[in-house]
Structure formats: C-alpha cells, structure tokens
Amino acid sequence: MAAAIDAGAQARLFTDARTPQGFVDHPFTRADAEAIYNLARWGPTSNNMSPMRIVWLLDHDGRERLARHAVSKNAEKIRAAPAALVLGMETDFRASLKTLAPHVDADAMYGDAGARRTNALRNSAMQAGYLTMAARALGFDIGWMSGFDAGAVDADFFAGTTVAANMIGTVGRGDPASVRPRAARLPFEAANLIP
Ligand SMILES: Cc1cc2nc3c(=O)[nH]c(=O)nc-3n(C[C@H](O)[C@H](O)[C@H](O)COP(=O)(O)O)c2cc1C
C-alpha cells in the first residue's frame, strides 16, 4: 500500500499553490515545457485517448499573437508573462487510439462527432488539471484563462486541423507577491453527499 506524500508536497500541489497574476523574471524554456508535459501525460484519460494538444508560446511574438485573442485583462497578463500556452483538444482522436488503445474499435465506439467532442472536452480538461499539478510539482505555476475568442484562436493556431481550443494560460515561476487574497472553497458538506 502506498504511503501518503508528505505534508510539504501536499502543500506545494494544493494548499500553498496559487493562481499567479504575475511571474518572477525568469526565462521559461522548451526543456521546462517538456518536463511539465512528460510528467502530466501519465494522468488517466478515457481509453487513454489523451486528446490534449498544446501550443507553447515561448517568445515575445508568440505571446503577442495569443494576447490579441484574449480579453483585455488577460491580454495584459499574457504580454507580461515569460511564456503562454494554448491548451487544445483533438476532437478526432480516433487515429491516435490505434497507438494509445489498440484494443479499442475506435470507429465503432467514437463514430458520433458530438460524443467525440464531449470526450475531447472532458479528457483534455482532466489533462489541464494534470498539467497544473505537474507544473506545480516542478516549481512552476500556470494561470489558466477562459476569457478569449475561441473561434479566433482556432483559426490562428489550429486552422486545417480537428484540434479546437479549450483554454489558454500563462506559465512560469509565479510571483507570490502578485496573487489575490485567497478565496474560500466549499466545505465538504456543501459539495459532497454520502446517501
Ligand atoms: C479553466 C479556468 C479558466 C479561468 N479563466 C480565467 C480568466 O479568464 N481570467 C483570469 O484572470 N483568471 C481566470 N482563471 C483563474 C481562476 O479565477 C483562479 O484559478 C481561481 O480563482 C483560484 O485562484 P487561486 O488558485 O489563487 O486560489 C481561470 C481558471 C481556470 C481553471
């Protein structure tokens, strides 16, 4: 039986970790992106479909390209961050299931486009959570954003593909001085039921 991870590790991942509003002045590199992805990719998804597809924007031009599609407050944060990302979802993951889940009859199981999109959304959102925790485990922070023009991001970053934007974010080493006061979380009684 596995032991619980220590309290310090739990705090790093959850109770001390915050959504950054700004970052310390430290470059974010391709090696950093690879380390975060290579940890996060092991999180579970339905039939191992792994629909998350990420565009990492590591330079000024890339961040500017994304910022144009974000609402103004988010655009400011993207411009000021060391790096940004578009978290897309592969809405037709049937081809990759040949490798990821060779035992699955992908066409029979995922023939319906609406069901494929639901699965892509559900599982790429799970993977966004894994990416958040992988980043935190490695000393980084991600500031997720849903305030952007998804159609414009799709046209700019995913034209000619079946990938669609799910969310965007900033990434780097969060500046503790930047965070907002911590908001409450729902207590167990408010969000859980044991019938
Ligand atoms: C999917 C998602 C979308 C979000 N969209 C935005 C956004 O558009 N703009 C923004 O400033 N913060 C956004 N946030 C940040 C949340 O408001 C923040 O993570 C939450 O309040 C918890 O903050 P804490 O981690 O500091 O406690 C988003 C977070 C998530 C997970």
PDB file of C-alpha atoms and ligand atoms in Angstrom:
ATOM      1  CA  MET A   1       0.000   0.000   0.000  1.00  0.00           C
ATOM      2  CA  ALA A   2       1.390   3.400  -0.964  1.00  0.00           C
ATOM      3  CA  ALA A   3       2.088   5.913   1.806  1.00  0.00           C
ATOM      4  CA  ALA A   4       0.648   9.429   1.623  1.00  0.00           C
ATOM      5  CA  ILE A   5       3.025  12.016   0.194  1.00  0.00           C
ATOM      6  CA  ASP A   6       4.389  14.308   2.882  1.00  0.00           C
ATOM      7  CA  ALA A   7       2.581  17.446   4.036  1.00  0.00           C
ATOM      8  CA  GLY A   8       5.090  19.707   2.306  1.00  0.00           C
ATOM      9  CA  ALA A   9       4.422  18.058  -1.041  1.00  0.00           C
ATOM     10  CA  GLN A  10       0.664  18.280  -0.479  1.00  0.00           C
ATOM     11  CA  ALA A  11       1.020  21.986   0.298  1.00  0.00           C
ATOM     12  CA  ARG A  12       3.134  22.570  -2.833  1.00  0.00           C
ATOM     13  CA  LEU A  13       0.498  20.948  -5.013  1.00  0.00           C
ATOM     14  CA  PHE A  14      -2.667  22.243  -3.342  1.00  0.00           C
ATOM     15  CA  THR A  15      -2.908  24.376  -0.216  1.00  0.00           C
ATOM     16  CA  ASP A  16       0.065  26.707  -0.769  1.00  0.00           C
ATOM     17  CA  ALA A  17      -0.168  26.761  -4.580  1.00  0.00           C
ATOM     18  CA  ARG A  18      -1.898  29.774  -6.096  1.00  0.00           C
ATOM     19  CA  THR A  19      -3.029  31.045  -9.458  1.00  0.00           C
ATOM     20  CA  PRO A  20      -0.337  33.576 -10.416  1.00  0.00           C
ATOM     21  CA  GLN A  21      -1.312  37.077 -11.518  1.00  0.00           C
ATOM     22  CA  GLY A  22       2.350  37.798 -12.346  1.00  0.00           C
ATOM     23  CA  PHE A  23       5.665  35.978 -12.592  1.00  0.00           C
ATOM     24  CA  VAL A  24       9.214  36.440 -11.397  1.00  0.00           C
ATOM     25  CA  ASP A  25      11.694  37.454 -14.093  1.00  0.00           C
ATOM     26  CA  HIS A  26      12.981  34.026 -15.096  1.00  0.00           C
ATOM     27  CA  PRO A  27      13.009  32.524 -18.599  1.00  0.00           C
ATOM     28  CA  PHE A  28      10.711  29.605 -19.413  1.00  0.00           C
ATOM     29  CA  THR A  29      12.343  27.200 -21.875  1.00  0.00           C
ATOM     30  CA  ARG A  30      11.464  24.326 -24.174  1.00  0.00           C
ATOM     31  CA  ALA A  31      13.103  21.998 -21.628  1.00  0.00           C
ATOM     32  CA  ASP A  32      10.694  23.315 -18.979  1.00  0.00           C
ATOM     33  CA  ALA A  33       7.714  22.673 -21.287  1.00  0.00           C
ATOM     34  CA  GLU A  34       8.963  19.139 -21.988  1.00  0.00           C
ATOM     35  CA  ALA A  35       9.477  18.376 -18.294  1.00  0.00           C
ATOM     36  CA  ILE A  36       5.944  19.528 -17.421  1.00  0.00           C
ATOM     37  CA  TYR A  37       4.334  17.629 -20.326  1.00  0.00           C
ATOM     38  CA  ASN A  38       6.345  14.462 -19.706  1.00  0.00           C
ATOM     39  CA  LEU A  39       5.030  14.307 -16.143  1.00  0.00           C
ATOM     40  CA  ALA A  40       1.446  15.323 -16.929  1.00  0.00           C
ATOM     41  CA  ARG A  41       0.996  12.876 -19.812  1.00  0.00           C
ATOM     42  CA  TRP A  42       0.800   9.942 -17.399  1.00  0.00           C
ATOM     43  CA  GLY A  43      -2.516  11.078 -15.922  1.00  0.00           C
ATOM     44  CA  PRO A  44      -5.509   8.901 -16.849  1.00  0.00           C
ATOM     45  CA  THR A  45      -7.962   9.639 -19.697  1.00  0.00           C
ATOM     46  CA  SER A  46     -10.871   7.643 -21.162  1.00  0.00           C
ATOM     47  CA  ASN A  47      -9.455   4.713 -23.100  1.00  0.00           C
ATOM     48  CA  ASN A  48      -6.107   6.515 -22.799  1.00  0.00           C
ATOM     49  CA  MET A  49      -7.283   8.900 -25.559  1.00  0.00           C
ATOM     50  CA  SER A  50      -5.026  11.773 -24.404  1.00  0.00           C
ATOM     51  CA  PRO A  51      -6.727  14.488 -26.502  1.00  0.00           C
ATOM     52  CA  MET A  52      -4.726  17.428 -25.096  1.00  0.00           C
ATOM     53  CA  ARG A  53      -2.610  19.253 -27.692  1.00  0.00           C
ATOM     54  CA  ILE A  54      -0.535  22.203 -26.506  1.00  0.00           C
ATOM     55  CA  VAL A  55       0.953  25.165 -28.358  1.00  0.00           C
ATOM     56  CA  TRP A  56       3.695  26.696 -26.178  1.00  0.00           C
ATOM     57  CA  LEU A  57       4.444  30.351 -26.876  1.00  0.00           C
ATOM     58  CA  LEU A  58       7.946  30.938 -25.586  1.00  0.00           C
ATOM     59  CA  ASP A  59       8.872  34.218 -27.243  1.00  0.00           C
ATOM     60  CA  HIS A  60       7.526  37.741 -27.423  1.00  0.00           C
ATOM     61  CA  ASP A  61       5.952  37.316 -30.868  1.00  0.00           C
ATOM     62  CA  GLY A  62       4.107  34.179 -29.807  1.00  0.00           C
ATOM     63  CA  ARG A  63       2.725  35.776 -26.669  1.00  0.00           C
ATOM     64  CA  GLU A  64       1.654  38.815 -28.693  1.00  0.00           C
ATOM     65  CA  ARG A  65      -0.069  36.562 -31.219  1.00  0.00           C
ATOM     66  CA  LEU A  66      -2.126  34.963 -28.446  1.00  0.00           C
ATOM     67  CA  ALA A  67      -2.733  38.174 -26.499  1.00  0.00           C
ATOM     68  CA  ARG A  68      -4.653  39.617 -29.472  1.00  0.00           C
ATOM     69  CA  HIS A  69      -7.342  36.977 -28.987  1.00  0.00           C
ATOM     70  CA  ALA A  70      -7.730  37.453 -25.214  1.00  0.00           C
ATOM     71  CA  VAL A  71      -9.947  39.849 -23.252  1.00  0.00           C
ATOM     72  CA  SER A  72      -8.003  42.921 -22.180  1.00  0.00           C
ATOM     73  CA  LYS A  73      -7.054  41.959 -18.598  1.00  0.00           C
ATOM     74  CA  ASN A  74      -5.921  38.539 -19.785  1.00  0.00           C
ATOM     75  CA  ALA A  75      -4.029  40.056 -22.721  1.00  0.00           C
ATOM     76  CA  GLU A  76      -2.020  42.216 -20.313  1.00  0.00           C
ATOM     77  CA  LYS A  77      -1.070  39.152 -18.271  1.00  0.00           C
ATOM     78  CA  ILE A  78      -0.071  37.190 -21.383  1.00  0.00           C
ATOM     79  CA  ARG A  79       2.153  40.030 -22.591  1.00  0.00           C
ATOM     80  CA  ALA A  80       3.853  40.282 -19.169  1.00  0.00           C
ATOM     81  CA  ALA A  81       4.376  36.520 -18.643  1.00  0.00           C
ATOM     82  CA  PRO A  82       7.586  34.649 -19.525  1.00  0.00           C
ATOM     83  CA  ALA A  83       5.511  32.200 -21.624  1.00  0.00           C
ATOM     84  CA  ALA A  84       1.951  31.323 -22.564  1.00  0.00           C
ATOM     85  CA  LEU A  85       0.142  28.304 -23.904  1.00  0.00           C
ATOM     86  CA  VAL A  86      -2.931  27.276 -25.828  1.00  0.00           C
ATOM     87  CA  LEU A  87      -4.413  24.053 -24.496  1.00  0.00           C
ATOM     88  CA  GLY A  88      -6.225  22.478 -27.417  1.00  0.00           C
ATOM     89  CA  MET A  89      -8.200  19.287 -27.706  1.00  0.00           C
ATOM     90  CA  GLU A  90      -8.045  16.806 -30.591  1.00  0.00           C
ATOM     91  CA  THR A  91     -11.725  16.373 -31.426  1.00  0.00           C
ATOM     92  CA  ASP A  92     -10.978  13.436 -33.710  1.00  0.00           C
ATOM     93  CA  PHE A  93      -8.701  11.263 -31.608  1.00  0.00           C
ATOM     94  CA  ARG A  94      -9.627   8.040 -33.406  1.00  0.00           C
ATOM     95  CA  ALA A  95      -6.333   7.830 -35.333  1.00  0.00           C
ATOM     96  CA  SER A  96      -4.224   8.200 -32.190  1.00  0.00           C
ATOM     97  CA  LEU A  97      -6.219   5.437 -30.463  1.00  0.00           C
ATOM     98  CA  LYS A  98      -4.523   2.978 -32.840  1.00  0.00           C
ATOM     99  CA  THR A  99      -1.368   3.560 -30.799  1.00  0.00           C
ATOM    100  CA  LEU A 100      -2.817   4.612 -27.460  1.00  0.00           C
ATOM    101  CA  ALA A 101      -5.563   1.971 -27.209  1.00  0.00           C
ATOM    102  CA  PRO A 102      -5.045  -0.689 -29.898  1.00  0.00           C
ATOM    103  CA  HIS A 103      -7.663  -2.955 -28.264  1.00  0.00           C
ATOM    104  CA  VAL A 104     -10.430  -0.368 -28.895  1.00  0.00           C
ATOM    105  CA  ASP A 105     -12.594  -0.314 -32.047  1.00  0.00           C
ATOM    106  CA  ALA A 106     -12.363   3.481 -32.305  1.00  0.00           C
ATOM    107  CA  ASP A 107     -14.758   3.896 -35.241  1.00  0.00           C
ATOM    108  CA  ALA A 108     -17.450   1.819 -33.561  1.00  0.00           C
ATOM    109  CA  MET A 109     -17.055   3.464 -30.189  1.00  0.00           C
ATOM    110  CA  TYR A 110     -16.497   7.067 -31.272  1.00  0.00           C
ATOM    111  CA  GLY A 111     -18.385   7.303 -34.573  1.00  0.00           C
ATOM    112  CA  ASP A 112     -20.578  10.167 -33.378  1.00  0.00           C
ATOM    113  CA  ALA A 113     -18.972  13.625 -33.696  1.00  0.00           C
ATOM    114  CA  GLY A 114     -20.921  15.063 -30.734  1.00  0.00           C
ATOM    115  CA  ALA A 115     -19.788  12.250 -28.461  1.00  0.00           C
ATOM    116  CA  ARG A 116     -16.201  12.712 -29.679  1.00  0.00           C
ATOM    117  CA  ARG A 117     -16.316  16.397 -28.777  1.00  0.00           C
ATOM    118  CA  THR A 118     -17.753  15.654 -25.332  1.00  0.00           C
ATOM    119  CA  ASN A 119     -14.975  13.130 -24.725  1.00  0.00           C
ATOM    120  CA  ALA A 120     -12.299  15.502 -26.010  1.00  0.00           C
ATOM    121  CA  LEU A 121     -13.549  18.284 -23.728  1.00  0.00           C
ATOM    122  CA  ARG A 122     -13.847  16.043 -20.670  1.00  0.00           C
ATOM    123  CA  ASN A 123     -10.471  14.410 -21.069  1.00  0.00           C
ATOM    124  CA  SER A 124      -8.469  17.463 -22.148  1.00  0.00           C
ATOM    125  CA  ALA A 125      -9.863  19.282 -19.084  1.00  0.00           C
ATOM    126  CA  MET A 126      -8.624  16.379 -16.949  1.00  0.00           C
ATOM    127  CA  GLN A 127      -5.238  16.752 -18.644  1.00  0.00           C
ATOM    128  CA  ALA A 128      -5.247  20.500 -17.925  1.00  0.00           C
ATOM    129  CA  GLY A 129      -5.545  19.561 -14.253  1.00  0.00           C
ATOM    130  CA  TYR A 130      -2.639  17.137 -14.544  1.00  0.00           C
ATOM    131  CA  LEU A 131      -0.599  19.835 -16.302  1.00  0.00           C
ATOM    132  CA  THR A 132      -1.356  22.264 -13.468  1.00  0.00           C
ATOM    133  CA  MET A 133      -0.125  19.796 -10.870  1.00  0.00           C
ATOM    134  CA  ALA A 134       2.910  18.746 -12.924  1.00  0.00           C
ATOM    135  CA  ALA A 135       3.892  22.406 -13.261  1.00  0.00           C
ATOM    136  CA  ARG A 136       3.499  22.918  -9.511  1.00  0.00           C
ATOM    137  CA  ALA A 137       5.480  19.767  -8.736  1.00  0.00           C
ATOM    138  CA  LEU A 138       8.356  21.147 -10.828  1.00  0.00           C
ATOM    139  CA  GLY A 139       8.269  24.634  -9.303  1.00  0.00           C
ATOM    140  CA  PHE A 140       6.182  26.399 -11.969  1.00  0.00           C
ATOM    141  CA  ASP A 141       2.676  27.871 -11.977  1.00  0.00           C
ATOM    142  CA  ILE A 142       0.003  28.130 -14.650  1.00  0.00           C
ATOM    143  CA  GLY A 143      -2.545  30.945 -14.811  1.00  0.00           C
ATOM    144  CA  TRP A 144      -5.473  29.487 -16.728  1.00  0.00           C
ATOM    145  CA  MET A 145      -7.861  31.679 -18.709  1.00  0.00           C
ATOM    146  CA  SER A 146     -11.198  31.155 -20.398  1.00  0.00           C
ATOM    147  CA  GLY A 147     -11.594  34.818 -21.355  1.00  0.00           C
ATOM    148  CA  PHE A 148     -10.603  34.634 -25.025  1.00  0.00           C
ATOM    149  CA  ASP A 149     -12.116  34.350 -28.500  1.00  0.00           C
ATOM    150  CA  ALA A 150     -12.034  30.597 -29.105  1.00  0.00           C
ATOM    151  CA  GLY A 151     -13.009  30.914 -32.784  1.00  0.00           C
ATOM    152  CA  ALA A 152     -10.142  33.328 -33.408  1.00  0.00           C
ATOM    153  CA  VAL A 153      -7.654  31.113 -31.559  1.00  0.00           C
ATOM    154  CA  ASP A 154      -8.803  28.090 -33.566  1.00  0.00           C
ATOM    155  CA  ALA A 155      -8.425  29.973 -36.845  1.00  0.00           C
ATOM    156  CA  ASP A 156      -4.984  31.300 -35.891  1.00  0.00           C
ATOM    157  CA  PHE A 157      -3.420  28.238 -34.260  1.00  0.00           C
ATOM    158  CA  PHE A 158      -5.390  25.196 -35.433  1.00  0.00           C
ATOM    159  CA  ALA A 159      -6.510  26.000 -38.992  1.00  0.00           C
ATOM    160  CA  GLY A 160      -6.891  22.911 -41.163  1.00  0.00           C
ATOM    161  CA  THR A 161      -6.885  20.549 -38.190  1.00  0.00           C
ATOM    162  CA  THR A 162      -9.506  18.928 -35.957  1.00  0.00           C
ATOM    163  CA  VAL A 163      -7.952  20.493 -32.854  1.00  0.00           C
ATOM    164  CA  ALA A 164     -10.023  23.123 -31.012  1.00  0.00           C
ATOM    165  CA  ALA A 165      -9.002  25.461 -28.201  1.00  0.00           C
ATOM    166  CA  ASN A 166     -10.179  24.512 -24.718  1.00  0.00           C
ATOM    167  CA  MET A 167      -8.338  27.079 -22.591  1.00  0.00           C
ATOM    168  CA  ILE A 168      -5.306  29.325 -22.652  1.00  0.00           C
ATOM    169  CA  GLY A 169      -2.816  30.178 -19.944  1.00  0.00           C
ATOM    170  CA  THR A 170       0.316  31.898 -18.749  1.00  0.00           C
ATOM    171  CA  VAL A 171       3.209  29.875 -17.343  1.00  0.00           C
ATOM    172  CA  GLY A 172       6.432  30.487 -15.452  1.00  0.00           C
ATOM    173  CA  ARG A 173       7.550  30.827 -11.872  1.00  0.00           C
ATOM    174  CA  GLY A 174       4.683  32.631 -10.153  1.00  0.00           C
ATOM    175  CA  ASP A 175       5.407  35.766  -8.161  1.00  0.00           C
ATOM    176  CA  PRO A 176       3.926  35.203  -4.656  1.00  0.00           C
ATOM    177  CA  ALA A 177       3.507  38.983  -4.336  1.00  0.00           C
ATOM    178  CA  SER A 178       1.151  39.010  -7.334  1.00  0.00           C
ATOM    179  CA  VAL A 179      -1.601  36.768  -6.010  1.00  0.00           C
ATOM    180  CA  ARG A 180      -5.046  37.972  -4.981  1.00  0.00           C
ATOM    181  CA  PRO A 181      -6.362  37.278  -1.455  1.00  0.00           C
ATOM    182  CA  ARG A 182      -7.198  33.583  -1.277  1.00  0.00           C
ATOM    183  CA  ALA A 183     -10.899  32.962  -1.862  1.00  0.00           C
ATOM    184  CA  ALA A 184     -12.832  30.388   0.150  1.00  0.00           C
ATOM    185  CA  ARG A 185     -13.500  26.857  -1.057  1.00  0.00           C
ATOM    186  CA  LEU A 186     -16.715  24.971  -0.472  1.00  0.00           C
ATOM    187  CA  PRO A 187     -16.693  22.903   2.718  1.00  0.00           C
ATOM    188  CA  PHE A 188     -17.250  19.166   2.449  1.00  0.00           C
ATOM    189  CA  GLU A 189     -20.916  19.441   3.487  1.00  0.00           C
ATOM    190  CA  ALA A 190     -21.704  21.902   0.693  1.00  0.00           C
ATOM    191  CA  ALA A 191     -20.213  19.918  -2.171  1.00  0.00           C
ATOM    192  CA  ASN A 192     -20.487  16.284  -1.144  1.00  0.00           C
ATOM    193  CA  LEU A 193     -23.239  13.822  -0.443  1.00  0.00           C
ATOM    194  CA  ILE A 194     -22.968  10.385   1.059  1.00  0.00           C
ATOM    195  CA  PRO A 195     -26.514   8.991   0.728  1.00  0.00           C
TER     196      PRO A 195
HETATM  197  C1  LIG B   1     -10.479  26.972 -16.636  1.00  0.00           C
HETATM  198  C2  LIG B   1     -10.106  28.254 -15.922  1.00  0.00           C
HETATM  199  C3  LIG B   1     -10.392  29.470 -16.512  1.00  0.00           C
HETATM  200  C4  LIG B   1     -10.004  30.660 -15.901  1.00  0.00           C
HETATM  201  N1  LIG B   1     -10.212  31.856 -16.559  1.00  0.00           N
HETATM  202  C5  LIG B   1      -9.661  32.988 -16.065  1.00  0.00           C
HETATM  203  C6  LIG B   1      -9.660  34.199 -16.845  1.00  0.00           C
HETATM  204  O1  LIG B   1     -10.152  34.260 -17.974  1.00  0.00           O
HETATM  205  N2  LIG B   1      -9.064  35.299 -16.289  1.00  0.00           N
HETATM  206  C7  LIG B   1      -8.478  35.274 -15.046  1.00  0.00           C
HETATM  207  O2  LIG B   1      -7.943  36.304 -14.620  1.00  0.00           O
HETATM  208  N3  LIG B   1      -8.463  34.137 -14.292  1.00  0.00           N
HETATM  209  C8  LIG B   1      -9.024  33.006 -14.778  1.00  0.00           C
HETATM  210  N4  LIG B   1      -8.963  31.815 -14.045  1.00  0.00           N
HETATM  211  C9  LIG B   1      -8.305  31.827 -12.708  1.00  0.00           C
HETATM  212  C10 LIG B   1      -9.251  31.485 -11.549  1.00  0.00           C
HETATM  213  O3  LIG B   1     -10.082  32.567 -11.245  1.00  0.00           O
HETATM  214  C11 LIG B   1      -8.392  31.065 -10.339  1.00  0.00           C
HETATM  215  O4  LIG B   1      -7.638  29.933 -10.708  1.00  0.00           O
HETATM  216  C12 LIG B   1      -9.238  30.726  -9.116  1.00  0.00           C
HETATM  217  O5  LIG B   1      -9.922  31.854  -8.657  1.00  0.00           O
HETATM  218  C13 LIG B   1      -8.414  30.127  -7.987  1.00  0.00           C
HETATM  219  O6  LIG B   1      -7.408  31.011  -7.566  1.00  0.00           O
HETATM  220  P1  LIG B   1      -6.266  30.501  -6.540  1.00  0.00           P
HETATM  221  O7  LIG B   1      -5.584  29.320  -7.195  1.00  0.00           O
HETATM  222  O8  LIG B   1      -5.316  31.666  -6.424  1.00  0.00           O
HETATM  223  O9  LIG B   1      -6.916  30.150  -5.265  1.00  0.00           O
HETATM  224  C14 LIG B   1      -9.362  30.626 -14.635  1.00  0.00           C
HETATM  225  C15 LIG B   1      -9.090  29.384 -14.029  1.00  0.00           C
HETATM  226  C16 LIG B   1      -9.448  28.218 -14.663  1.00  0.00           C
HETATM  227  C17 LIG B   1      -9.078  26.895 -14.015  1.00  0.00           C
END
